[in-house]
Coordinates of C-alpha atoms in Angstrom, one line a residue:
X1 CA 35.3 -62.9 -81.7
X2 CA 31.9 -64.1 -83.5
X3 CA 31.5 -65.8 -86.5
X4 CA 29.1 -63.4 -87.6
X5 CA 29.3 -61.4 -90.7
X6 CA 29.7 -57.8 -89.5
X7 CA 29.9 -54.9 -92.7
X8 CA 32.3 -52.7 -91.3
X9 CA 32.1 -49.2 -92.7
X10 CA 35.9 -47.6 -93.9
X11 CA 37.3 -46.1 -91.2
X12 CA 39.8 -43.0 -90.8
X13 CA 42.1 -42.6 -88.0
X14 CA 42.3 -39.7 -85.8
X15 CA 44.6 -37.7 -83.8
X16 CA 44.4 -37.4 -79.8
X17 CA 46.4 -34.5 -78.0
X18 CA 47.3 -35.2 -74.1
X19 CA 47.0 -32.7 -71.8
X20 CA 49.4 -34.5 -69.5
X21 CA 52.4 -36.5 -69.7
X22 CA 51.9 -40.2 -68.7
X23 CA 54.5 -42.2 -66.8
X24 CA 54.1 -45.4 -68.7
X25 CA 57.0 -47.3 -69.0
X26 CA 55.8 -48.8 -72.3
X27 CA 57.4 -46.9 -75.3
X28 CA 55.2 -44.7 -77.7
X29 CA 54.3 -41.8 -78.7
X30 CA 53.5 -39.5 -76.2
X31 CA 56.0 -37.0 -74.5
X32 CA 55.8 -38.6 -70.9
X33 CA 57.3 -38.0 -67.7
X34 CA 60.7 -38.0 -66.2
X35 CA 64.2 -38.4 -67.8
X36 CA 65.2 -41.8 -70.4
X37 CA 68.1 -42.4 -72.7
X38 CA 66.1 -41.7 -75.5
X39 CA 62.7 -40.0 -76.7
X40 CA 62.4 -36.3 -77.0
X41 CA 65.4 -34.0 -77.1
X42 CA 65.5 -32.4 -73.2
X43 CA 68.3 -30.1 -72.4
X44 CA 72.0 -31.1 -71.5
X45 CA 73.2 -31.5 -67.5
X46 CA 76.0 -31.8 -65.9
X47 CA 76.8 -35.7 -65.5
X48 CA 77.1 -35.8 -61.8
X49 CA 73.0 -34.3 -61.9
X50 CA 72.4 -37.1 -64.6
X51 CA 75.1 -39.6 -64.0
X52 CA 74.7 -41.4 -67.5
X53 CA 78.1 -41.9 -69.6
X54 CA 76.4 -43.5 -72.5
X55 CA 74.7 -39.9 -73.0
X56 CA 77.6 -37.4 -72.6
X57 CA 78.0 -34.9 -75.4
X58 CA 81.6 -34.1 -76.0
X59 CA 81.1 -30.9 -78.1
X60 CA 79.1 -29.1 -75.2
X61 CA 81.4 -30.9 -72.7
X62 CA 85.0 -29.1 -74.6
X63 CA 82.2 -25.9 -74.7
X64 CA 81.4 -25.5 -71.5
X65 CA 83.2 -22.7 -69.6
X66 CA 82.8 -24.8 -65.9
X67 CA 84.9 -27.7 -67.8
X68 CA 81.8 -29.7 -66.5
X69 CA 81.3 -33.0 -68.5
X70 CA 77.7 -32.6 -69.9
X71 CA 74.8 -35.2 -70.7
X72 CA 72.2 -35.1 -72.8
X73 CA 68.8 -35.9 -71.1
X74 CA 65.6 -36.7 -73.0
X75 CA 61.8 -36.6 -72.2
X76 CA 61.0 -40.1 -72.9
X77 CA 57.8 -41.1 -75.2
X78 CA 55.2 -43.5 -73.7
X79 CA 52.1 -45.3 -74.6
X80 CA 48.8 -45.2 -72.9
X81 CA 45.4 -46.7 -72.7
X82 CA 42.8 -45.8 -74.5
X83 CA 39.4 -47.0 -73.3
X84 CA 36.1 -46.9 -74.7
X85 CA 33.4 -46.4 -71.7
X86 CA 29.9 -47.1 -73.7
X87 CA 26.2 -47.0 -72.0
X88 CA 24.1 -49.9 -72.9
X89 CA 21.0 -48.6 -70.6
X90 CA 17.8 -49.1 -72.6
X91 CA 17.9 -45.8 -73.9
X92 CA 20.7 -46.0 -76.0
X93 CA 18.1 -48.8 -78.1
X94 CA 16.2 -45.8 -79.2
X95 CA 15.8 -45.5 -83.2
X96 CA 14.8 -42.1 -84.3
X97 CA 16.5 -40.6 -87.6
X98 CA 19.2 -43.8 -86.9
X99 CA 19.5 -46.4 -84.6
X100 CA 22.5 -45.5 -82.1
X101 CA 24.3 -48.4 -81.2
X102 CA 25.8 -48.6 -85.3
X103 CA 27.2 -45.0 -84.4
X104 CA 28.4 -46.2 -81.0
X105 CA 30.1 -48.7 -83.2
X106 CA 31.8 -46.9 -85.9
X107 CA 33.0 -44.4 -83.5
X108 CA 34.6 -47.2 -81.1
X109 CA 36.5 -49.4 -83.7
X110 CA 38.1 -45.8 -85.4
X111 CA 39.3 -45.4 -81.5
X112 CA 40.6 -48.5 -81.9
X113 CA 42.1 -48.1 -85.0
X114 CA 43.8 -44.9 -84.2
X115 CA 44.9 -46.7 -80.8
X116 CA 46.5 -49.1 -83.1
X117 CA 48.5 -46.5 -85.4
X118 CA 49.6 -44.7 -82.6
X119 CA 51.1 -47.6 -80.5
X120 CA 48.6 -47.1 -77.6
X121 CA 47.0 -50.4 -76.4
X122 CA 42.4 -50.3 -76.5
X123 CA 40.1 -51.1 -74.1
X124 CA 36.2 -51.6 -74.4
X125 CA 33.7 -52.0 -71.4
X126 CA 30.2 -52.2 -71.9
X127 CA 27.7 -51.4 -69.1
X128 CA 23.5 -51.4 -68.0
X129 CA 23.6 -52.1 -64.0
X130 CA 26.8 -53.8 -64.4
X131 CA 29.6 -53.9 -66.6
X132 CA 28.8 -56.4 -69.7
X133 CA 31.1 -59.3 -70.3
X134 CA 29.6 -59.8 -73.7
X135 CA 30.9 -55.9 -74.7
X136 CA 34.4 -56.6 -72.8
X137 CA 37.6 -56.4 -74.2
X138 CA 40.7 -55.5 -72.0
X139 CA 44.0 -53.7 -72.8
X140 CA 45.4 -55.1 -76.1
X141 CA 46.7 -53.6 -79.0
X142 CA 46.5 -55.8 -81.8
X143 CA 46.3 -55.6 -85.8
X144 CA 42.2 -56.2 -86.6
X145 CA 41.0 -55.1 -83.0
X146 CA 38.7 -52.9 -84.7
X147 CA 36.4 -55.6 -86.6
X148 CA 35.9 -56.8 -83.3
X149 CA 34.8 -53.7 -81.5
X150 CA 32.3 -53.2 -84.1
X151 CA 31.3 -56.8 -83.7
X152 CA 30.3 -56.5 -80.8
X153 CA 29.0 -53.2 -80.7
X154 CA 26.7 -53.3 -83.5
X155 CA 25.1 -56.6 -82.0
X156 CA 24.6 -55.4 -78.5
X157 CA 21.3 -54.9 -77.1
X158 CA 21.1 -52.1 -74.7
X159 CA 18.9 -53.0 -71.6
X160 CA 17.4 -52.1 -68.5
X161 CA 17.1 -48.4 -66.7
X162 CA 19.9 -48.4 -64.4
X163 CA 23.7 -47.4 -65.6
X164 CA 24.7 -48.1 -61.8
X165 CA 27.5 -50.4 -64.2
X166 CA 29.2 -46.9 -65.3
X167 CA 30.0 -45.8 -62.0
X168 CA 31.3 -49.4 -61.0
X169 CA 34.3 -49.6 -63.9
X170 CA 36.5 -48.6 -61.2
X171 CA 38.3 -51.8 -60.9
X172 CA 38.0 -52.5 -64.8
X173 CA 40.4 -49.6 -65.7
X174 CA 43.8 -49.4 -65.6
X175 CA 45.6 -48.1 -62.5
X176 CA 47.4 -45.5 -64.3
X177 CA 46.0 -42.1 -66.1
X178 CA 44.3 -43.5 -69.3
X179 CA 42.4 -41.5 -71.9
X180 CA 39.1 -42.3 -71.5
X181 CA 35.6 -41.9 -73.7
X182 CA 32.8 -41.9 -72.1
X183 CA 29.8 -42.6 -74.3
X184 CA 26.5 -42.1 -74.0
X185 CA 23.2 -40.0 -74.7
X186 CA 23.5 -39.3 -70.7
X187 CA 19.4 -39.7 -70.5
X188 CA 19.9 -40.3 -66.9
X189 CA 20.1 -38.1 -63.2
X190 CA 22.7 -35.5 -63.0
X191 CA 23.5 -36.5 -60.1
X192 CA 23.9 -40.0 -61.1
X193 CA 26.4 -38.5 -63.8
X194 CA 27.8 -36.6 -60.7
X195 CA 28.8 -40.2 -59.1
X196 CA 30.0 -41.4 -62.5
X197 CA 32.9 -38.5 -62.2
X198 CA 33.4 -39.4 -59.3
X199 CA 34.6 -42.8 -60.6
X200 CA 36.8 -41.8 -62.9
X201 CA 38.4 -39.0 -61.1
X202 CA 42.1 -40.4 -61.9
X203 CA 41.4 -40.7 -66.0
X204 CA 41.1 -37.7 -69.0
X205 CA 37.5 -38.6 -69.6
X206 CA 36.2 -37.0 -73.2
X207 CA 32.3 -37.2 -72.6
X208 CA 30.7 -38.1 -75.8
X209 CA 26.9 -37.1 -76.2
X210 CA 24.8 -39.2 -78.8
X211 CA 21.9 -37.3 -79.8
X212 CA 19.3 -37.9 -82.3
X213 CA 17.5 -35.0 -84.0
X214 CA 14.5 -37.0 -84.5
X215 CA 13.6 -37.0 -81.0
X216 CA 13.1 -33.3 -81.4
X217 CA 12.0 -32.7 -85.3
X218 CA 9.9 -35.6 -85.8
X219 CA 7.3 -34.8 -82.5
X220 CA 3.9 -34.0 -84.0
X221 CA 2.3 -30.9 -82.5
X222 CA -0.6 -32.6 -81.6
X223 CA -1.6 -36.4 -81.4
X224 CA -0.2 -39.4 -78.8
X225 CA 3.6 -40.0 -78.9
X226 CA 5.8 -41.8 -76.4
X227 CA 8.5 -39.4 -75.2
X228 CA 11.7 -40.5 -73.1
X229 CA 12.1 -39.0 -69.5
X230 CA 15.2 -37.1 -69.7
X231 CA 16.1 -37.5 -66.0
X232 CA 15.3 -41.4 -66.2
X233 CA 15.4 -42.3 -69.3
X234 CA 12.2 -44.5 -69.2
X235 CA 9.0 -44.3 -71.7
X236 CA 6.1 -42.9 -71.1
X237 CA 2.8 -42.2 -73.7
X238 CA 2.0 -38.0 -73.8
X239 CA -0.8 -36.2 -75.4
X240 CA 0.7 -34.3 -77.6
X241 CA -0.2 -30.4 -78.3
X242 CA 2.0 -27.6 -79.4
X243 CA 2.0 -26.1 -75.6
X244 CA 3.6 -29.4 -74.6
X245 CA 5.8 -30.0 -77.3
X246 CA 7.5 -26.7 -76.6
X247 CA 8.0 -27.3 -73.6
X248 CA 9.7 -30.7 -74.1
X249 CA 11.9 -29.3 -76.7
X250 CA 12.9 -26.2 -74.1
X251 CA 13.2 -29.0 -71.7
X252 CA 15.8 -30.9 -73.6
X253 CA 17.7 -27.6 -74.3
X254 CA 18.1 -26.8 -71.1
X255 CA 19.9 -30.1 -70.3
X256 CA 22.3 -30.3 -72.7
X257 CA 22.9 -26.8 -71.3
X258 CA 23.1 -28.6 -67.9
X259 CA 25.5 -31.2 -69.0
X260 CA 28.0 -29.1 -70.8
X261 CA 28.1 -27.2 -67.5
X262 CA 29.1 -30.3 -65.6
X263 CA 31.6 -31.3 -68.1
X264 CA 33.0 -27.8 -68.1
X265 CA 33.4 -27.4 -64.5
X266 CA 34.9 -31.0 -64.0
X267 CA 37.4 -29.9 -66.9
X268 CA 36.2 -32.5 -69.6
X269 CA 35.6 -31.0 -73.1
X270 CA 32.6 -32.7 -74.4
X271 CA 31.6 -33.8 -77.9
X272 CA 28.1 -34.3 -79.4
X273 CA 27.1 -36.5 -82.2
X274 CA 24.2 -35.8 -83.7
X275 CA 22.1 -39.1 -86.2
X276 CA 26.2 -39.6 -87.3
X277 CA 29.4 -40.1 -86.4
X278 CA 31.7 -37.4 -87.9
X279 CA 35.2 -38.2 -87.2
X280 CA 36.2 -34.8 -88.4
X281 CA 34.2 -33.2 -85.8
X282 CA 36.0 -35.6 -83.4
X283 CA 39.6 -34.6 -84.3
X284 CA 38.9 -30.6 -83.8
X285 CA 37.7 -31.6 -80.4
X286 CA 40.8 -33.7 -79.3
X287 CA 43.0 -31.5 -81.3
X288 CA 41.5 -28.0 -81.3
X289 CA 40.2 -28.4 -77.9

């Protein structure tokens, strides 16, 4: 971690639902798969299904009209890994009503935080065309995780067009089922969000759209303003008039329209964060959703 001073804002935790049970064989707090000694009250079996002496209940065992001796069989509870997937193509620089990468921050060191309080270890990977060692930090779980994610966050300087790195983290993630946020304004190809899917086929992947409302309330309806290609991402200087700046606005409608379509039909509840991050909004997502 840097020796720089880094202001980090309070932080609350929040809650994440699975919508599967992982296998994990590291102890937490989320109902996982198969049979243990201990976790989550199961149902009772006969000990020759279960063959556990340690677990036999003699009540139900004297109850049972078989005279079968019965165990008691949990559902044990496991811990995952929860990994923060951010974009740092050039895009995500852009400073309308806020600059994005503080939000970026916030939002990554309350997952970690909550990661933390729940037992779950945190991951953060950072990547332009490739994945950024100076925004990686592997599996850990460990008390003050959080300054550091924000460390690094709020001091990154997003770069170059390409977020070929998004689509490579393949080998960065764990190998087993991880809960994974994937964070970014998404100011590039579908298909290119298409491939990024692709990669992460074997994770829950909550997509998380960072949007600015100045890009769309502050455009003049007539002068010269530089506008951001939504398909690219890039820059480009555009007479302005209010024919033109309709038809930007209806343009960007229409792909936020396209993305939640994606995300809906690959089964991946997105969330949007508009100038803020509002960990309220956040937990009725992960909760609610």
């Amino acid at each position: 971690m840097s020796g720089r001073v880094v202001t980090l804002p309070p932080l609350s935790t929040i809650p994440y639902r699975l919508g599967w049970r992982p296998s994990s064989v590291h102890p937490g707090a989320h109902r996982g798969s198969g049979e243990g000694g201990s976790g989550e009250f199961r149902r009772h079996v006969p000990l020759l299904r279960h063959p556990d002496p340690r677990r036999i209940d003699f009540r139900r065992t004297f109850q049972d009209p078989m005279g079968e001796v019965q165990v008691r069989q949990f559902a044990p509870r496991s811990a995952i890994t929860l990994v923060a997937l951010v974009d740092l193509s050039g895009s995500m620089g852009f400073e309308g009503h806020v600059r994005r990468m503080p939000v970026v921050a916030e939002l990554c060191a309350t997952l970690a935080l909550s990661a933390y309080k729940t037992g779950d270890r945190f991951s953060l990977i950072g990547c332009d065309s490739s994945v950024r060692e100076d925004v990686l930090i592997p599996p850990a779980r460990r008390r003050g995780l959080e300054v550091e994610v924000f460390d690094r966050l709020v001091h990154a300087r997003p770069g170059g067009a390409s977020v070929r790195g998004l689509a490579e983290t393949a080998g960065w993630l764990p190998t087993q089922r991880s809960l994974v946020f994937l964070i970014s304004d998404f100011l590039f190809s579908i298909e290119q969000l298409k491939g990024v899917l692709d990669a992460l086929w074997r994770h829950d992947v909550v997509p998380v759209v960072i949007r600015d409302a100045g890009e769309d309330e502050d455009l003049p309806a007539w002068g010269l303003v530089e506008l951001q290609d939504l398909e690219t991402g890039r820059r480009r200087l555009t007479i302005m008039r209010p024919a033109v700046r309709d038809q930007w606005c209806n343009a960007r409608k229409d792909r936020l329209v396209q993305l939640d379509r994606l995300f809906s039909a690959r089964g991946h509840l997105p969330v949007h964060l508009v100038d803020r991050f509002d960990p309220d909004k956040l937990t009725e997502s992960l909760v609610g959703g």
